[in-house]
């Protein structure tokens, strides 16, 4: 899937990017990854963050909130984890996952870049 590879490569160009993945949140499977390290397994993180999205969607349904999730931010001591569910018809059930080094990242710009990258993905 060339579009996915290009999208992940673009995500890794974001200042502070440590890793990126395109993930199916129904199965928890990473369809593609870029970056990461021996100490940070993106496929494990992708599966875990699938649970985060599913939990949030269930909660919104119970509360009767009929809106789309733009993104979910998890802030750690040294990292930002951005989870962006994709909204196009051909990409339902997928999300972009981006891990940023907090010391090198601009969160607002990273969110802006992920939104742009999302618009280029058509699987």
PDB file of C-alpha atoms in Angstrom:
ATOM      1  CA  UNK A   1       0.000   0.000   0.000  1.00  0.00           C
ATOM      2  CA  UNK A   2       2.088   2.891  -1.261  1.00  0.00           C
ATOM      3  CA  UNK A   3      -0.225   5.551   0.212  1.00  0.00           C
ATOM      4  CA  UNK A   4       0.192   4.060   3.670  1.00  0.00           C
ATOM      5  CA  UNK A   5       3.980   3.949   3.333  1.00  0.00           C
ATOM      6  CA  UNK A   6       4.061   7.579   2.185  1.00  0.00           C
ATOM      7  CA  UNK A   7       1.745   8.625   5.027  1.00  0.00           C
ATOM      8  CA  UNK A   8       3.933   6.912   7.627  1.00  0.00           C
ATOM      9  CA  UNK A   9       7.078   8.399   6.111  1.00  0.00           C
ATOM     10  CA  UNK A  10       5.428  11.850   6.239  1.00  0.00           C
ATOM     11  CA  UNK A  11       4.466  11.301   9.875  1.00  0.00           C
ATOM     12  CA  UNK A  12       8.081  10.489  10.725  1.00  0.00           C
ATOM     13  CA  UNK A  13       9.095  13.888   9.292  1.00  0.00           C
ATOM     14  CA  UNK A  14       7.118  15.670  12.017  1.00  0.00           C
ATOM     15  CA  UNK A  15       9.498  17.301  14.511  1.00  0.00           C
ATOM     16  CA  UNK A  16      10.078  14.986  17.456  1.00  0.00           C
ATOM     17  CA  UNK A  17       8.567  11.883  15.804  1.00  0.00           C
ATOM     18  CA  UNK A  18       9.758   8.653  17.409  1.00  0.00           C
ATOM     19  CA  UNK A  19       7.342   6.259  15.716  1.00  0.00           C
ATOM     20  CA  UNK A  20       4.169   6.106  13.666  1.00  0.00           C
ATOM     21  CA  UNK A  21       1.658   3.418  12.786  1.00  0.00           C
ATOM     22  CA  UNK A  22      -1.528   2.911  10.837  1.00  0.00           C
ATOM     23  CA  UNK A  23      -3.747   0.654  12.918  1.00  0.00           C
ATOM     24  CA  UNK A  24      -7.020  -1.247  12.558  1.00  0.00           C
ATOM     25  CA  UNK A  25      -8.681  -0.608  15.927  1.00  0.00           C
ATOM     26  CA  UNK A  26     -11.168  -3.464  15.551  1.00  0.00           C
ATOM     27  CA  UNK A  27      -8.415  -6.077  15.479  1.00  0.00           C
ATOM     28  CA  UNK A  28      -5.612  -4.087  17.140  1.00  0.00           C
ATOM     29  CA  UNK A  29      -3.334  -4.950  14.223  1.00  0.00           C
ATOM     30  CA  UNK A  30      -0.794  -2.450  12.944  1.00  0.00           C
ATOM     31  CA  UNK A  31      -1.125  -2.386   9.162  1.00  0.00           C
ATOM     32  CA  UNK A  32       2.137  -0.503   8.865  1.00  0.00           C
ATOM     33  CA  UNK A  33       4.757   1.038  11.136  1.00  0.00           C
ATOM     34  CA  UNK A  34       7.689   3.410  10.882  1.00  0.00           C
ATOM     35  CA  UNK A  35      10.267   4.193  13.530  1.00  0.00           C
ATOM     36  CA  UNK A  36      10.002   2.792  17.015  1.00  0.00           C
ATOM     37  CA  UNK A  37      12.934   1.111  18.707  1.00  0.00           C
ATOM     38  CA  UNK A  38      14.038  -2.049  20.437  1.00  0.00           C
ATOM     39  CA  UNK A  39      12.674  -0.559  23.678  1.00  0.00           C
ATOM     40  CA  UNK A  40       9.403   0.666  22.136  1.00  0.00           C
ATOM     41  CA  UNK A  41       7.413  -1.903  20.155  1.00  0.00           C
ATOM     42  CA  UNK A  42       4.921  -0.056  17.974  1.00  0.00           C
ATOM     43  CA  UNK A  43       2.849  -3.173  17.322  1.00  0.00           C
ATOM     44  CA  UNK A  44       2.264  -3.680  21.058  1.00  0.00           C
ATOM     45  CA  UNK A  45       1.451   0.029  21.464  1.00  0.00           C
ATOM     46  CA  UNK A  46      -0.932  -0.145  18.480  1.00  0.00           C
ATOM     47  CA  UNK A  47      -2.857  -3.024  20.026  1.00  0.00           C
ATOM     48  CA  UNK A  48      -3.079  -1.269  23.396  1.00  0.00           C
ATOM     49  CA  UNK A  49      -4.233   1.997  21.898  1.00  0.00           C
ATOM     50  CA  UNK A  50      -6.937   0.154  19.977  1.00  0.00           C
ATOM     51  CA  UNK A  51      -8.431  -0.588  23.391  1.00  0.00           C
ATOM     52  CA  UNK A  52      -8.292   3.140  24.194  1.00  0.00           C
ATOM     53  CA  UNK A  53     -10.295   4.044  21.092  1.00  0.00           C
ATOM     54  CA  UNK A  54     -12.843   1.279  21.571  1.00  0.00           C
ATOM     55  CA  UNK A  55     -13.359   2.309  25.216  1.00  0.00           C
ATOM     56  CA  UNK A  56     -13.844   5.955  24.257  1.00  0.00           C
ATOM     57  CA  UNK A  57     -16.310   5.064  21.500  1.00  0.00           C
ATOM     58  CA  UNK A  58     -18.331   2.879  23.934  1.00  0.00           C
ATOM     59  CA  UNK A  59     -18.380   5.676  26.496  1.00  0.00           C
ATOM     60  CA  UNK A  60     -19.534   8.217  23.922  1.00  0.00           C
ATOM     61  CA  UNK A  61     -22.283   5.849  22.810  1.00  0.00           C
ATOM     62  CA  UNK A  62     -23.478   5.346  26.414  1.00  0.00           C
ATOM     63  CA  UNK A  63     -23.543   9.110  26.890  1.00  0.00           C
ATOM     64  CA  UNK A  64     -25.386   9.679  23.628  1.00  0.00           C
ATOM     65  CA  UNK A  65     -22.575  11.777  22.177  1.00  0.00           C
ATOM     66  CA  UNK A  66     -22.964  11.675  18.410  1.00  0.00           C
ATOM     67  CA  UNK A  67     -19.696  13.286  17.360  1.00  0.00           C
ATOM     68  CA  UNK A  68     -16.498  12.014  15.812  1.00  0.00           C
ATOM     69  CA  UNK A  69     -13.268  11.800  17.782  1.00  0.00           C
ATOM     70  CA  UNK A  70     -10.780  14.231  16.270  1.00  0.00           C
ATOM     71  CA  UNK A  71      -7.841  12.866  18.220  1.00  0.00           C
ATOM     72  CA  UNK A  72      -6.835  11.474  21.591  1.00  0.00           C
ATOM     73  CA  UNK A  73      -3.731  12.726  23.369  1.00  0.00           C
ATOM     74  CA  UNK A  74      -1.838  10.780  26.002  1.00  0.00           C
ATOM     75  CA  UNK A  75       0.851  12.848  27.698  1.00  0.00           C
ATOM     76  CA  UNK A  76       3.717  11.071  29.419  1.00  0.00           C
ATOM     77  CA  UNK A  77       6.744  12.544  31.179  1.00  0.00           C
ATOM     78  CA  UNK A  78       8.870  12.488  28.024  1.00  0.00           C
ATOM     79  CA  UNK A  79       6.444  11.706  25.205  1.00  0.00           C
ATOM     80  CA  UNK A  80       3.188  12.626  23.534  1.00  0.00           C
ATOM     81  CA  UNK A  81       1.098   9.838  22.036  1.00  0.00           C
ATOM     82  CA  UNK A  82      -1.376  11.085  19.430  1.00  0.00           C
ATOM     83  CA  UNK A  83      -4.184   8.803  18.292  1.00  0.00           C
ATOM     84  CA  UNK A  84      -6.146  10.076  15.295  1.00  0.00           C
ATOM     85  CA  UNK A  85      -9.083   7.968  14.058  1.00  0.00           C
ATOM     86  CA  UNK A  86      -9.467   8.268  10.292  1.00  0.00           C
ATOM     87  CA  UNK A  87     -12.804   9.544   9.082  1.00  0.00           C
ATOM     88  CA  UNK A  88     -12.955   8.814   5.359  1.00  0.00           C
ATOM     89  CA  UNK A  89     -15.382   6.169   4.138  1.00  0.00           C
ATOM     90  CA  UNK A  90     -12.604   3.947   2.810  1.00  0.00           C
ATOM     91  CA  UNK A  91     -10.603   4.120   6.062  1.00  0.00           C
ATOM     92  CA  UNK A  92     -13.252   3.500   8.730  1.00  0.00           C
ATOM     93  CA  UNK A  93     -11.946   1.522  11.673  1.00  0.00           C
ATOM     94  CA  UNK A  94      -8.376   2.786  11.225  1.00  0.00           C
ATOM     95  CA  UNK A  95      -6.302   5.279  13.165  1.00  0.00           C
ATOM     96  CA  UNK A  96      -2.980   7.010  12.834  1.00  0.00           C
ATOM     97  CA  UNK A  97      -0.765   6.655  15.869  1.00  0.00           C
ATOM     98  CA  UNK A  98       2.152   9.025  16.406  1.00  0.00           C
ATOM     99  CA  UNK A  99       4.689   8.994  19.223  1.00  0.00           C
ATOM    100  CA  UNK A 100       6.579  12.241  19.790  1.00  0.00           C
ATOM    101  CA  UNK A 101       9.536  13.123  21.988  1.00  0.00           C
ATOM    102  CA  UNK A 102       8.123  15.881  24.165  1.00  0.00           C
ATOM    103  CA  UNK A 103      11.392  17.841  24.231  1.00  0.00           C
ATOM    104  CA  UNK A 104      11.519  18.162  20.421  1.00  0.00           C
ATOM    105  CA  UNK A 105       7.851  18.284  19.448  1.00  0.00           C
ATOM    106  CA  UNK A 106       5.404  21.075  18.767  1.00  0.00           C
ATOM    107  CA  UNK A 107       2.075  19.496  19.623  1.00  0.00           C
ATOM    108  CA  UNK A 108      -0.070  21.972  17.676  1.00  0.00           C
ATOM    109  CA  UNK A 109       1.994  21.517  14.515  1.00  0.00           C
ATOM    110  CA  UNK A 110       2.010  17.739  14.936  1.00  0.00           C
ATOM    111  CA  UNK A 111      -1.794  17.682  15.146  1.00  0.00           C
ATOM    112  CA  UNK A 112      -1.993  19.905  12.073  1.00  0.00           C
ATOM    113  CA  UNK A 113       0.371  17.621  10.115  1.00  0.00           C
ATOM    114  CA  UNK A 114      -1.547  14.484  11.124  1.00  0.00           C
ATOM    115  CA  UNK A 115      -4.778  16.059   9.891  1.00  0.00           C
ATOM    116  CA  UNK A 116      -3.126  16.792   6.548  1.00  0.00           C
ATOM    117  CA  UNK A 117      -1.677  13.282   6.336  1.00  0.00           C
ATOM    118  CA  UNK A 118      -5.102  11.800   7.102  1.00  0.00           C
ATOM    119  CA  UNK A 119      -6.555  13.565   4.072  1.00  0.00           C
ATOM    120  CA  UNK A 120      -4.073  11.780   1.778  1.00  0.00           C
ATOM    121  CA  UNK A 121      -4.883   8.223   2.897  1.00  0.00           C
ATOM    122  CA  UNK A 122      -7.320   6.218   0.784  1.00  0.00           C
ATOM    123  CA  UNK A 123      -7.046   2.468   1.276  1.00  0.00           C
TER     124      UNK A 123
END
